[in-house]
Every structure is written in structure tokens, then in C-alpha cells.
CSV table of N, CA and C in Angstrom, one decimal:
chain,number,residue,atom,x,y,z
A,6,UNK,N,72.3,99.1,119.3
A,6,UNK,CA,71.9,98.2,118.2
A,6,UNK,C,70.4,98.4,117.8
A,7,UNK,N,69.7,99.5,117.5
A,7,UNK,CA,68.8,99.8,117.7
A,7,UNK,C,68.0,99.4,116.1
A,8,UNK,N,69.6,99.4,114.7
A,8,UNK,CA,69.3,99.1,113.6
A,8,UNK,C,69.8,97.7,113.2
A,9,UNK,N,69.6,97.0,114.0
A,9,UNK,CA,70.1,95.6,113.8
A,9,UNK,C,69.2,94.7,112.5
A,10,UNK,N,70.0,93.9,111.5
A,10,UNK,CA,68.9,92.9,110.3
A,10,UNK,C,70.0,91.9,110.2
A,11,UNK,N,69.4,90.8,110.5
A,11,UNK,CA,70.5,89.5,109.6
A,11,UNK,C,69.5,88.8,108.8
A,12,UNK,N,70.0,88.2,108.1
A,12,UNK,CA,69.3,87.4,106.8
A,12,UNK,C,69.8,86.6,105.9
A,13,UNK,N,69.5,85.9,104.7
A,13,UNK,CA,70.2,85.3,103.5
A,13,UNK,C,69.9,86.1,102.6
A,14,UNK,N,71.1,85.8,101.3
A,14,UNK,CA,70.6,86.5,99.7
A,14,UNK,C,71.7,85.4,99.1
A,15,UNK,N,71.2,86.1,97.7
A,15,UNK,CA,71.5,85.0,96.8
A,15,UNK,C,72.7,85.9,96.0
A,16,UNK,N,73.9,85.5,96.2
A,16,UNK,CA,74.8,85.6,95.3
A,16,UNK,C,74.8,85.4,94.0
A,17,UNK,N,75.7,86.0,93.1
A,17,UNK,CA,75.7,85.1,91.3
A,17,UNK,C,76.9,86.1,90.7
A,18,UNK,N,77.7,85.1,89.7
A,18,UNK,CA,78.1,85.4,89.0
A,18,UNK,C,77.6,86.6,88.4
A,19,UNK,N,77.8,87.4,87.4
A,19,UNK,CA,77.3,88.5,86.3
A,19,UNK,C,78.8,89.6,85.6
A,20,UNK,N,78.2,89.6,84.7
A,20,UNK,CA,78.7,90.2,84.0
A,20,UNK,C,79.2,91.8,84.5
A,21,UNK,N,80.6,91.7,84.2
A,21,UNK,CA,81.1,93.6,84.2
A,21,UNK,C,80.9,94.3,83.0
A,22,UNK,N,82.2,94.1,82.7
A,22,UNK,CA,82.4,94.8,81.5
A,22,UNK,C,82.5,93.7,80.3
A,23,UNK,N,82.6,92.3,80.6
A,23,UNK,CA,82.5,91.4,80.1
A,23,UNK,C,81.3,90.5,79.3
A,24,UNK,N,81.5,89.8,79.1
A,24,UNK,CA,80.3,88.4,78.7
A,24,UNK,C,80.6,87.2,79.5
A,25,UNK,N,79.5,86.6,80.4
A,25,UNK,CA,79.8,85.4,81.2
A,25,UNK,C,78.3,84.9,80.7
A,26,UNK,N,78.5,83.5,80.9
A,26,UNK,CA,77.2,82.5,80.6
A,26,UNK,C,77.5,81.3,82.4
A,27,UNK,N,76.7,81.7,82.7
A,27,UNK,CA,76.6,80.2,83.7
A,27,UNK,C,76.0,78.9,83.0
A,28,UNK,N,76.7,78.0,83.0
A,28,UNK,CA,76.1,77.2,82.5
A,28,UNK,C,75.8,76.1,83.2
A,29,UNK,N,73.9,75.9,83.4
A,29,UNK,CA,73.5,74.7,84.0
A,29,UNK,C,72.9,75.9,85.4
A,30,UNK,N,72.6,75.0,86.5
A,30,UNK,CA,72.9,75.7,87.9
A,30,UNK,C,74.1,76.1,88.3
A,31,UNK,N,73.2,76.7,89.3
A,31,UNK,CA,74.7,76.8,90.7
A,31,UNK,C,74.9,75.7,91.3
A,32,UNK,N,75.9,74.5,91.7
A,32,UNK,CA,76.1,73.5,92.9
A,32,UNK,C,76.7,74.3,94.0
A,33,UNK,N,76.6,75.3,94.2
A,33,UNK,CA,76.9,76.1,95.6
A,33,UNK,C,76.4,77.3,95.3
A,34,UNK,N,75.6,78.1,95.8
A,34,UNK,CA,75.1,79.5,95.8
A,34,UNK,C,74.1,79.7,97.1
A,35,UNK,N,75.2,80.2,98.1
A,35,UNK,CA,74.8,80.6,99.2
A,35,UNK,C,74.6,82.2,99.6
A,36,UNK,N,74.5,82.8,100.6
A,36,UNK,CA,74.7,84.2,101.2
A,36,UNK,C,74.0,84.7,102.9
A,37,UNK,N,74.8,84.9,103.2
A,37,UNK,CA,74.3,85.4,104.9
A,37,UNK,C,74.5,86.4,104.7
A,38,UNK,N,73.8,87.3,105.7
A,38,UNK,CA,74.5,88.8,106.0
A,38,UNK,C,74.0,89.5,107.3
A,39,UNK,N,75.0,90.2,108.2
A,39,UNK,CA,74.1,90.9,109.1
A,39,UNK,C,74.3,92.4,108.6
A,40,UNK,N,73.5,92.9,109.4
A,40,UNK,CA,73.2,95.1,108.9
A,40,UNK,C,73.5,95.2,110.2
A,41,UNK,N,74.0,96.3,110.5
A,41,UNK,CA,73.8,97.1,111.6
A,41,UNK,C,74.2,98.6,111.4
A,42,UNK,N,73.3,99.7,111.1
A,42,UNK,CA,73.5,100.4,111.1
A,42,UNK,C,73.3,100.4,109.4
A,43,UNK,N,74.4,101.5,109.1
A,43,UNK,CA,74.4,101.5,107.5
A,43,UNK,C,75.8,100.3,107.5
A,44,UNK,N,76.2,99.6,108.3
A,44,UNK,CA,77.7,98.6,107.8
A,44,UNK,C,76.7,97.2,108.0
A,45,UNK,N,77.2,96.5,106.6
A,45,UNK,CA,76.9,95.4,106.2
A,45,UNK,C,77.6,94.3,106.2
A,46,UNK,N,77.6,93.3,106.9
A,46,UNK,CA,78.7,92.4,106.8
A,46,UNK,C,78.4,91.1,106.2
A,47,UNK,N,78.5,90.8,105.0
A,47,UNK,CA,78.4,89.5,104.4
A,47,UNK,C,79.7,88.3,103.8
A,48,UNK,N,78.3,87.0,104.0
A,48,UNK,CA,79.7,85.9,103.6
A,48,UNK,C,79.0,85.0,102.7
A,49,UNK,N,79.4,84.3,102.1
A,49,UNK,CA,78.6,83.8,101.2
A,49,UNK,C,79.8,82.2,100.4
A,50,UNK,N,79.3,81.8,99.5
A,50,UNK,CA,79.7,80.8,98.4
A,50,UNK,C,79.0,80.9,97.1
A,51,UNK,N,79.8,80.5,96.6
A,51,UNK,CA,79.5,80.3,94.6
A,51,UNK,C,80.2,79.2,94.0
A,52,UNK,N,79.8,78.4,93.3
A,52,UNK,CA,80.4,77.5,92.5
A,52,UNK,C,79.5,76.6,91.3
A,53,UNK,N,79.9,77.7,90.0
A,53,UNK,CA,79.3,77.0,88.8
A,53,UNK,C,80.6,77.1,87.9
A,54,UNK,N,80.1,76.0,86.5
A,54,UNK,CA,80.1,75.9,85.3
A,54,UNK,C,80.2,77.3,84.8
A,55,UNK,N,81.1,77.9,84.2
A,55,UNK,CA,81.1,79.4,83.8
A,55,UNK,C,81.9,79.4,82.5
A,56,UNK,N,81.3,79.9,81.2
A,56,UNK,CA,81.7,80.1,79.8
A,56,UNK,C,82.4,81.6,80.2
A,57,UNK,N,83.7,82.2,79.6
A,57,UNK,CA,83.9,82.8,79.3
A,57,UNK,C,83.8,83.4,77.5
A,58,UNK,N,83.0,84.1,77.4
A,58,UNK,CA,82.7,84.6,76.0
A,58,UNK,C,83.5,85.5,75.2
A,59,UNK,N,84.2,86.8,76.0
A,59,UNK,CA,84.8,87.5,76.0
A,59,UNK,C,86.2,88.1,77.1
A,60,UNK,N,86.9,88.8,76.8
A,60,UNK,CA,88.0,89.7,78.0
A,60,UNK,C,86.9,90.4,78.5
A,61,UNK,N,86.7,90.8,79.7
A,61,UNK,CA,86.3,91.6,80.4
A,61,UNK,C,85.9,91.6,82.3
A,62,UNK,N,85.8,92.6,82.8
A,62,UNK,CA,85.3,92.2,84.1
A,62,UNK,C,84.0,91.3,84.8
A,63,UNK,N,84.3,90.7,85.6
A,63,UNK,CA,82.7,90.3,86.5
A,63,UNK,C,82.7,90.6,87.5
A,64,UNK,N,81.6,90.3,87.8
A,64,UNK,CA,81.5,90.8,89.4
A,64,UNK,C,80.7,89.5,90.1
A,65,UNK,N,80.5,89.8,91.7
A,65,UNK,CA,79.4,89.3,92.5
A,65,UNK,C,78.3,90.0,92.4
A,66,UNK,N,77.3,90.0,91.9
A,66,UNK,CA,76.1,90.5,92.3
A,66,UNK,C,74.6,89.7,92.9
A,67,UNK,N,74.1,90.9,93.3
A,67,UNK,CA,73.0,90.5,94.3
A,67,UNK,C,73.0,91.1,95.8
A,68,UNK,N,74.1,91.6,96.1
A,68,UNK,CA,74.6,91.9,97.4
A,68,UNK,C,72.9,92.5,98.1
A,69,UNK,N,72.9,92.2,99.3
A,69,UNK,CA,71.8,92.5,100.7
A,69,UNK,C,71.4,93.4,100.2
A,70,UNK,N,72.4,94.7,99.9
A,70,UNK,CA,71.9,96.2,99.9
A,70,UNK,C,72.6,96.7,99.3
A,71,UNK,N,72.3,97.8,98.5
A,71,UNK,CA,73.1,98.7,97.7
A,71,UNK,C,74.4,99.6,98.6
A,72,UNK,N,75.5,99.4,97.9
A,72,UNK,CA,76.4,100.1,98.7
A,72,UNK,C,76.6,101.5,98.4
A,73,UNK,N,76.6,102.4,99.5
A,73,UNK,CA,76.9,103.7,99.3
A,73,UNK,C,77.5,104.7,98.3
A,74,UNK,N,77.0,105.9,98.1
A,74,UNK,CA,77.7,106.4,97.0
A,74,UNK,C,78.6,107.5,97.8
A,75,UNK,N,78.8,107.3,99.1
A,75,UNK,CA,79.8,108.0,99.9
A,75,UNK,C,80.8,107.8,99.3
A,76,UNK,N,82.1,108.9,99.7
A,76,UNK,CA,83.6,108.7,99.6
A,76,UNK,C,83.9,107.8,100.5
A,77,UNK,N,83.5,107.3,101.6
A,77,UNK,CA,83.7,106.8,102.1
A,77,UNK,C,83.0,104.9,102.6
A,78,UNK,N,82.4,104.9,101.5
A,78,UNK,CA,81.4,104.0,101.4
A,78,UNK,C,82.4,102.6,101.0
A,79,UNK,N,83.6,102.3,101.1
A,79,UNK,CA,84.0,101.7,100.5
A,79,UNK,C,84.4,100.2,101.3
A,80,UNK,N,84.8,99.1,101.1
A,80,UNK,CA,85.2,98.6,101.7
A,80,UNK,C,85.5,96.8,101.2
A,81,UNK,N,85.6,96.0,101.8
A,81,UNK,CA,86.2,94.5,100.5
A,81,UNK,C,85.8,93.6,101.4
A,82,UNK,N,85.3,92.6,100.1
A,82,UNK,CA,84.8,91.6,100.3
A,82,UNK,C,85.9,90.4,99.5
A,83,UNK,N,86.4,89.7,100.8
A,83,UNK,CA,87.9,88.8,100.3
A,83,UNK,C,87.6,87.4,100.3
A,84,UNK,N,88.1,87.1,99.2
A,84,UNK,CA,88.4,85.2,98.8
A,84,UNK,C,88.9,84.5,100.1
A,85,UNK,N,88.2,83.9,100.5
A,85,UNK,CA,88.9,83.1,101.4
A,85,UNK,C,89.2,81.6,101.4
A,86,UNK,N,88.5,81.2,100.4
A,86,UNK,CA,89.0,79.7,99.5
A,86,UNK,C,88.3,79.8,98.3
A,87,UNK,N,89.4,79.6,97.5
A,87,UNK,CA,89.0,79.1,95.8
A,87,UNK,C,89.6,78.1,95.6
A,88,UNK,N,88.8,77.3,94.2
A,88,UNK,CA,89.1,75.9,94.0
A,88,UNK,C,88.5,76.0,92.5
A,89,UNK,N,89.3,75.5,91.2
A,89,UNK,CA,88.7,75.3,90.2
A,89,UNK,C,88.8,76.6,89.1
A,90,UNK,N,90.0,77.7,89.4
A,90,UNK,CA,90.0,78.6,88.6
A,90,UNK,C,91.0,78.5,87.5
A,91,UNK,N,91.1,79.3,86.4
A,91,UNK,CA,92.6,79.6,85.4
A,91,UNK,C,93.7,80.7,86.7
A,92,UNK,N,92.3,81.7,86.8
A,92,UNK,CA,93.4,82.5,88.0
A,92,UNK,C,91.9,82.9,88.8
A,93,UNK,N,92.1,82.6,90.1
A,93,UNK,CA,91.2,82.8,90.8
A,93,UNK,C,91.0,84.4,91.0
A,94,UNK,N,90.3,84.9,91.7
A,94,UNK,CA,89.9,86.4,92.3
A,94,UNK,C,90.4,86.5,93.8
A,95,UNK,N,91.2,87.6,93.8
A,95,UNK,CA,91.7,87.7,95.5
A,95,UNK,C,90.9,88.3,96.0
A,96,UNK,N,89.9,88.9,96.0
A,96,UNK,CA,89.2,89.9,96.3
A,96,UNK,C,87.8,90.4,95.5
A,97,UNK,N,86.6,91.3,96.1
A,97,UNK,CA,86.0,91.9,95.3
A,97,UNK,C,85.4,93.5,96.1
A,98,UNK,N,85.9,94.3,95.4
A,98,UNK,CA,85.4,95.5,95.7
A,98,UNK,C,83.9,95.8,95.4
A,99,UNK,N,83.0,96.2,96.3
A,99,UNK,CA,82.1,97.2,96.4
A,99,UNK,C,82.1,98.0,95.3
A,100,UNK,N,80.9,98.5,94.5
A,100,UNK,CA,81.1,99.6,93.5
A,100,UNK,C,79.8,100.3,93.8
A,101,UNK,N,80.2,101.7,94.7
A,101,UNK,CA,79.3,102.5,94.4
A,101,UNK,C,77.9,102.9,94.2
A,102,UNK,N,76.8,102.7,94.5
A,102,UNK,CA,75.3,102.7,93.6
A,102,UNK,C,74.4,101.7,93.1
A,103,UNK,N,75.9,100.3,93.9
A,103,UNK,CA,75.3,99.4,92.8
A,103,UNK,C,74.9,98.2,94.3
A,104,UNK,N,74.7,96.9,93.4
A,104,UNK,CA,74.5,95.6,94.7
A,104,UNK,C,75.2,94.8,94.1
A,105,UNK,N,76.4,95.6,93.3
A,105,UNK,CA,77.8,94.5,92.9
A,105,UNK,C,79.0,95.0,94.1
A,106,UNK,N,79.9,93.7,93.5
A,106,UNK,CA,81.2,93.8,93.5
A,106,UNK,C,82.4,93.2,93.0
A,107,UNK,N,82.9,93.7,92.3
A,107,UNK,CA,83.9,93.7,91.4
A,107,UNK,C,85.2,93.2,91.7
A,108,UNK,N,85.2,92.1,90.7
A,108,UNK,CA,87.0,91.3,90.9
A,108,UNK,C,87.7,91.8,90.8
A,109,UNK,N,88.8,91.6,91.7
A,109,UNK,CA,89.9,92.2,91.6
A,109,UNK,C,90.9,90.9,91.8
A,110,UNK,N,92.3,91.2,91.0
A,110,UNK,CA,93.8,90.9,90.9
A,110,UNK,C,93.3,89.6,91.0
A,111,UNK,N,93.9,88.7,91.2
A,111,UNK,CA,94.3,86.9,90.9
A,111,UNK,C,95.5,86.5,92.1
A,112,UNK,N,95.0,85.4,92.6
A,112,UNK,CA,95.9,84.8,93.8
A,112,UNK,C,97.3,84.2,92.7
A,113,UNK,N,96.9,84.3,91.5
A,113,UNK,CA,98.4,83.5,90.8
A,113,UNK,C,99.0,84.7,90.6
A,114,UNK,N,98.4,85.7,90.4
A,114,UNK,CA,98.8,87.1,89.3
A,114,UNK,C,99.6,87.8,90.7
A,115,UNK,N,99.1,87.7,92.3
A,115,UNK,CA,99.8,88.1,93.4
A,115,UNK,C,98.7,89.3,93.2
A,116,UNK,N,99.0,90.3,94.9
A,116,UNK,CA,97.9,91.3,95.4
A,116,UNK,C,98.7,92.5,96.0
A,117,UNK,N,99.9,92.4,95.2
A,117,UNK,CA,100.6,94.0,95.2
A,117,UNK,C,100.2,95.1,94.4
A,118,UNK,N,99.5,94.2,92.9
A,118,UNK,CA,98.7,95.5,92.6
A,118,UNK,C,97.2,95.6,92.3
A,119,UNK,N,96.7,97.0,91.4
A,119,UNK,CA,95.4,96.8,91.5
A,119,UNK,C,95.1,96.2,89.6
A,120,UNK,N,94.5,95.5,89.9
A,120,UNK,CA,93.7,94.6,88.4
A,120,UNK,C,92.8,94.4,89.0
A,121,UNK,N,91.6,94.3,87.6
A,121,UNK,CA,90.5,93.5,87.5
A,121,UNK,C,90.7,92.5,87.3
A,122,UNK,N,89.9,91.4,88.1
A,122,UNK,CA,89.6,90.0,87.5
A,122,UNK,C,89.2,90.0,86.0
A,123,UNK,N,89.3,89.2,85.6
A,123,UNK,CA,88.7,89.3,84.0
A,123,UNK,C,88.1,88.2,83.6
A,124,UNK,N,87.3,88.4,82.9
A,124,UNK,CA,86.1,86.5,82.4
A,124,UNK,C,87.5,85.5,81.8
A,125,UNK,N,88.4,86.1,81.3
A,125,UNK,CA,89.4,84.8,80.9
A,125,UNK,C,89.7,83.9,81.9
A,126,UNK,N,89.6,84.4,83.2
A,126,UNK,CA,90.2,84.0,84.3
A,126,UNK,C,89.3,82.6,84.7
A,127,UNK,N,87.9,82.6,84.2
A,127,UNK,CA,87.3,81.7,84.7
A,127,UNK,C,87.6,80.1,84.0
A,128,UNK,N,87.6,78.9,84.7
A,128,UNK,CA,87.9,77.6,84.1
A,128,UNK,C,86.7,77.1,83.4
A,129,UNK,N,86.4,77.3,82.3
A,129,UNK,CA,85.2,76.8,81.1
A,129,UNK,C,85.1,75.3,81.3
A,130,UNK,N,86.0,74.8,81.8
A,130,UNK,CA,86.2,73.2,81.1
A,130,UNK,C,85.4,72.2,81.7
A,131,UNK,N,85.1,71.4,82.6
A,131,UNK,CA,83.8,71.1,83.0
A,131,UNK,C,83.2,71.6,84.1
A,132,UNK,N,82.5,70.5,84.5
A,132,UNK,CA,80.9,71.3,85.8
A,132,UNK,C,81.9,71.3,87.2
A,133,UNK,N,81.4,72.7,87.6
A,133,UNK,CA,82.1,72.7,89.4
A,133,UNK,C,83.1,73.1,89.4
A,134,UNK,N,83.5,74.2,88.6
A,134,UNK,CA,84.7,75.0,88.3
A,134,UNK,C,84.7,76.2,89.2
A,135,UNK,N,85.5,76.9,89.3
A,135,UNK,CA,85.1,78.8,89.8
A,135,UNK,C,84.3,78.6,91.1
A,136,UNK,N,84.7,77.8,92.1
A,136,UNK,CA,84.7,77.7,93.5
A,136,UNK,C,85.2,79.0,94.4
A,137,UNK,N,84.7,79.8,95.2
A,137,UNK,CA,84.8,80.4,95.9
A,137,UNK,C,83.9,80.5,97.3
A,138,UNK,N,84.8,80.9,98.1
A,138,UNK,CA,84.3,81.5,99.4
A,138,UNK,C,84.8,82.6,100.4
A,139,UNK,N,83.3,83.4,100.5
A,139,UNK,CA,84.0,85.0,100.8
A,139,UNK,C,83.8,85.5,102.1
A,140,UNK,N,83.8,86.7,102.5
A,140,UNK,CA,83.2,87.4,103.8
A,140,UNK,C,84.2,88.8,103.5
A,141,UNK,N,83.2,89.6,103.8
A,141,UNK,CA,83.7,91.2,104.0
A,141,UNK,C,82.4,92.0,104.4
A,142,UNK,N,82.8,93.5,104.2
A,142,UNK,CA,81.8,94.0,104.3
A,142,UNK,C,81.7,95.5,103.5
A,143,UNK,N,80.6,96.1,103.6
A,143,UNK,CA,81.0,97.4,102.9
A,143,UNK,C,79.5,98.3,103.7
A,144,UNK,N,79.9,99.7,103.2
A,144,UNK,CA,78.9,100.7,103.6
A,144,UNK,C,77.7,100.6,102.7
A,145,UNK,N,76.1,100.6,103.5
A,145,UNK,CA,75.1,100.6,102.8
A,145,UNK,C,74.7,102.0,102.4
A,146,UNK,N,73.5,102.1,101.1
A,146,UNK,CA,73.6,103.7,101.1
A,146,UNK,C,72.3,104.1,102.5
């Protein structure tokens, strides 16, 4: 353990391929994470007010550290309670280069296949919607 770091960071909502607006604060925006080595293990919370503007993807961003642009760099960061969605996110993958990670499929839609979350998915309708809480990990670069 010679590369050992634990710490906090700050999660958020953002935009993929989509348009999202948080509106107001965050009433939950947490993040822990330990390093060891280049593998990063983080868990975290989110829960805002979220306009959907358009169809398109979002992600988590902010992550500890950029994840790898290995082939092998990959790895998931999974829902482990949601509360307050149209269709929640089962999941969020790691993307490459970046300090996102990307929704994927819907706990209503089921996790046999691969989809993106999409900004429709979020509940616009009042404050304290789009509740989640996560833990995974992925390769740093």
C-alpha cells in the first residue's frame, strides 16, 4: 500500500449529450473516495431539483480522478438507492479521459440491456427529486 489517498469530492449532475438545469442547490451532494494504486473506489449521494430541457444523456461528474484511457480502464459505478425519479439510472459507467460517468438503462426500463439514461428520465416536478446513492469503482489514468 505504498500508493494509498482517501478523501471527499464533490459530485453533480451535468450534462451529456443532453441539456440539464439544476435548479436551486443540491439538498444532498456528497462524495468519499479511497485510491490505491491506479484503482479508485468511490461512493457518494446526489439529490436536486432537475429541469429536463431536452432528450439526451447525463452523467455524474466530478469524479476524484480522471479515468483511464486503457482498454482496460473500465469499470461501474452502481445505484444503490433511488428515490424521486420518472426512471431512475441503474448504473453509471466510467468514460474514458474524462472525470464523468455516464447513465446507463433505468431500474423501470430493467438491466438486460445497454441504454443510456436520458434527461427525460429526470422528475422536473418539485424540489428533492432525482435521489440517488452510489459506490463503484473504476481505473485511474
Amino acid at each position: 500500500l505504498d500508493d494509498y489517498e482517501e478523501g471527499s469530492w464533490t459530485p453533480q449532475y451535468q450534462n451529456g449529450s443532453g441539456s440539464i438545469t439544476v435548479n436551486g442547490s443540491y439538498s444532498i451532494q456528497y462524495g468519499r473516495y479511497i485510491k490505491i494504486g491506479k484503482m479508485v473506489y468511490v461512493e457518494g449521494a446526489l439529490r436536486a431539483n432537475v429541469s429536463n430541457n431536452s432528450n439526451g444523456t447525463y452523467d455524474i461528474g466530478g469524479l476524484p480522478f480522471t479515468v483511464s484511457n486503457d482498454v482496460d480502464s473500465g469499470g461501474v459505478i452502481m445505484c444503490k438507492e433511488q428515490a424521486n425519479w420518472t426512471v431512475a439510472p441503474d448504473h453509471f459507467s466510467p468514460m474514458n479521459n474524462t472525470t464523468a460517468a455516464r447513465a446507463r438503462a433505468g431500474l423501470n426500463d430493467g438491466a438486460a440491456s445497454y441504454s443510456n439514461g436520458n434527461t427525460s428520465h429526470f422528475n422536473s416536478g418539485s424540489t428533492n427529486n432525482n435521489r440517488i446513492y452510489f459506490s463503484g469503482s473504476y481505473r485511474a489514468a
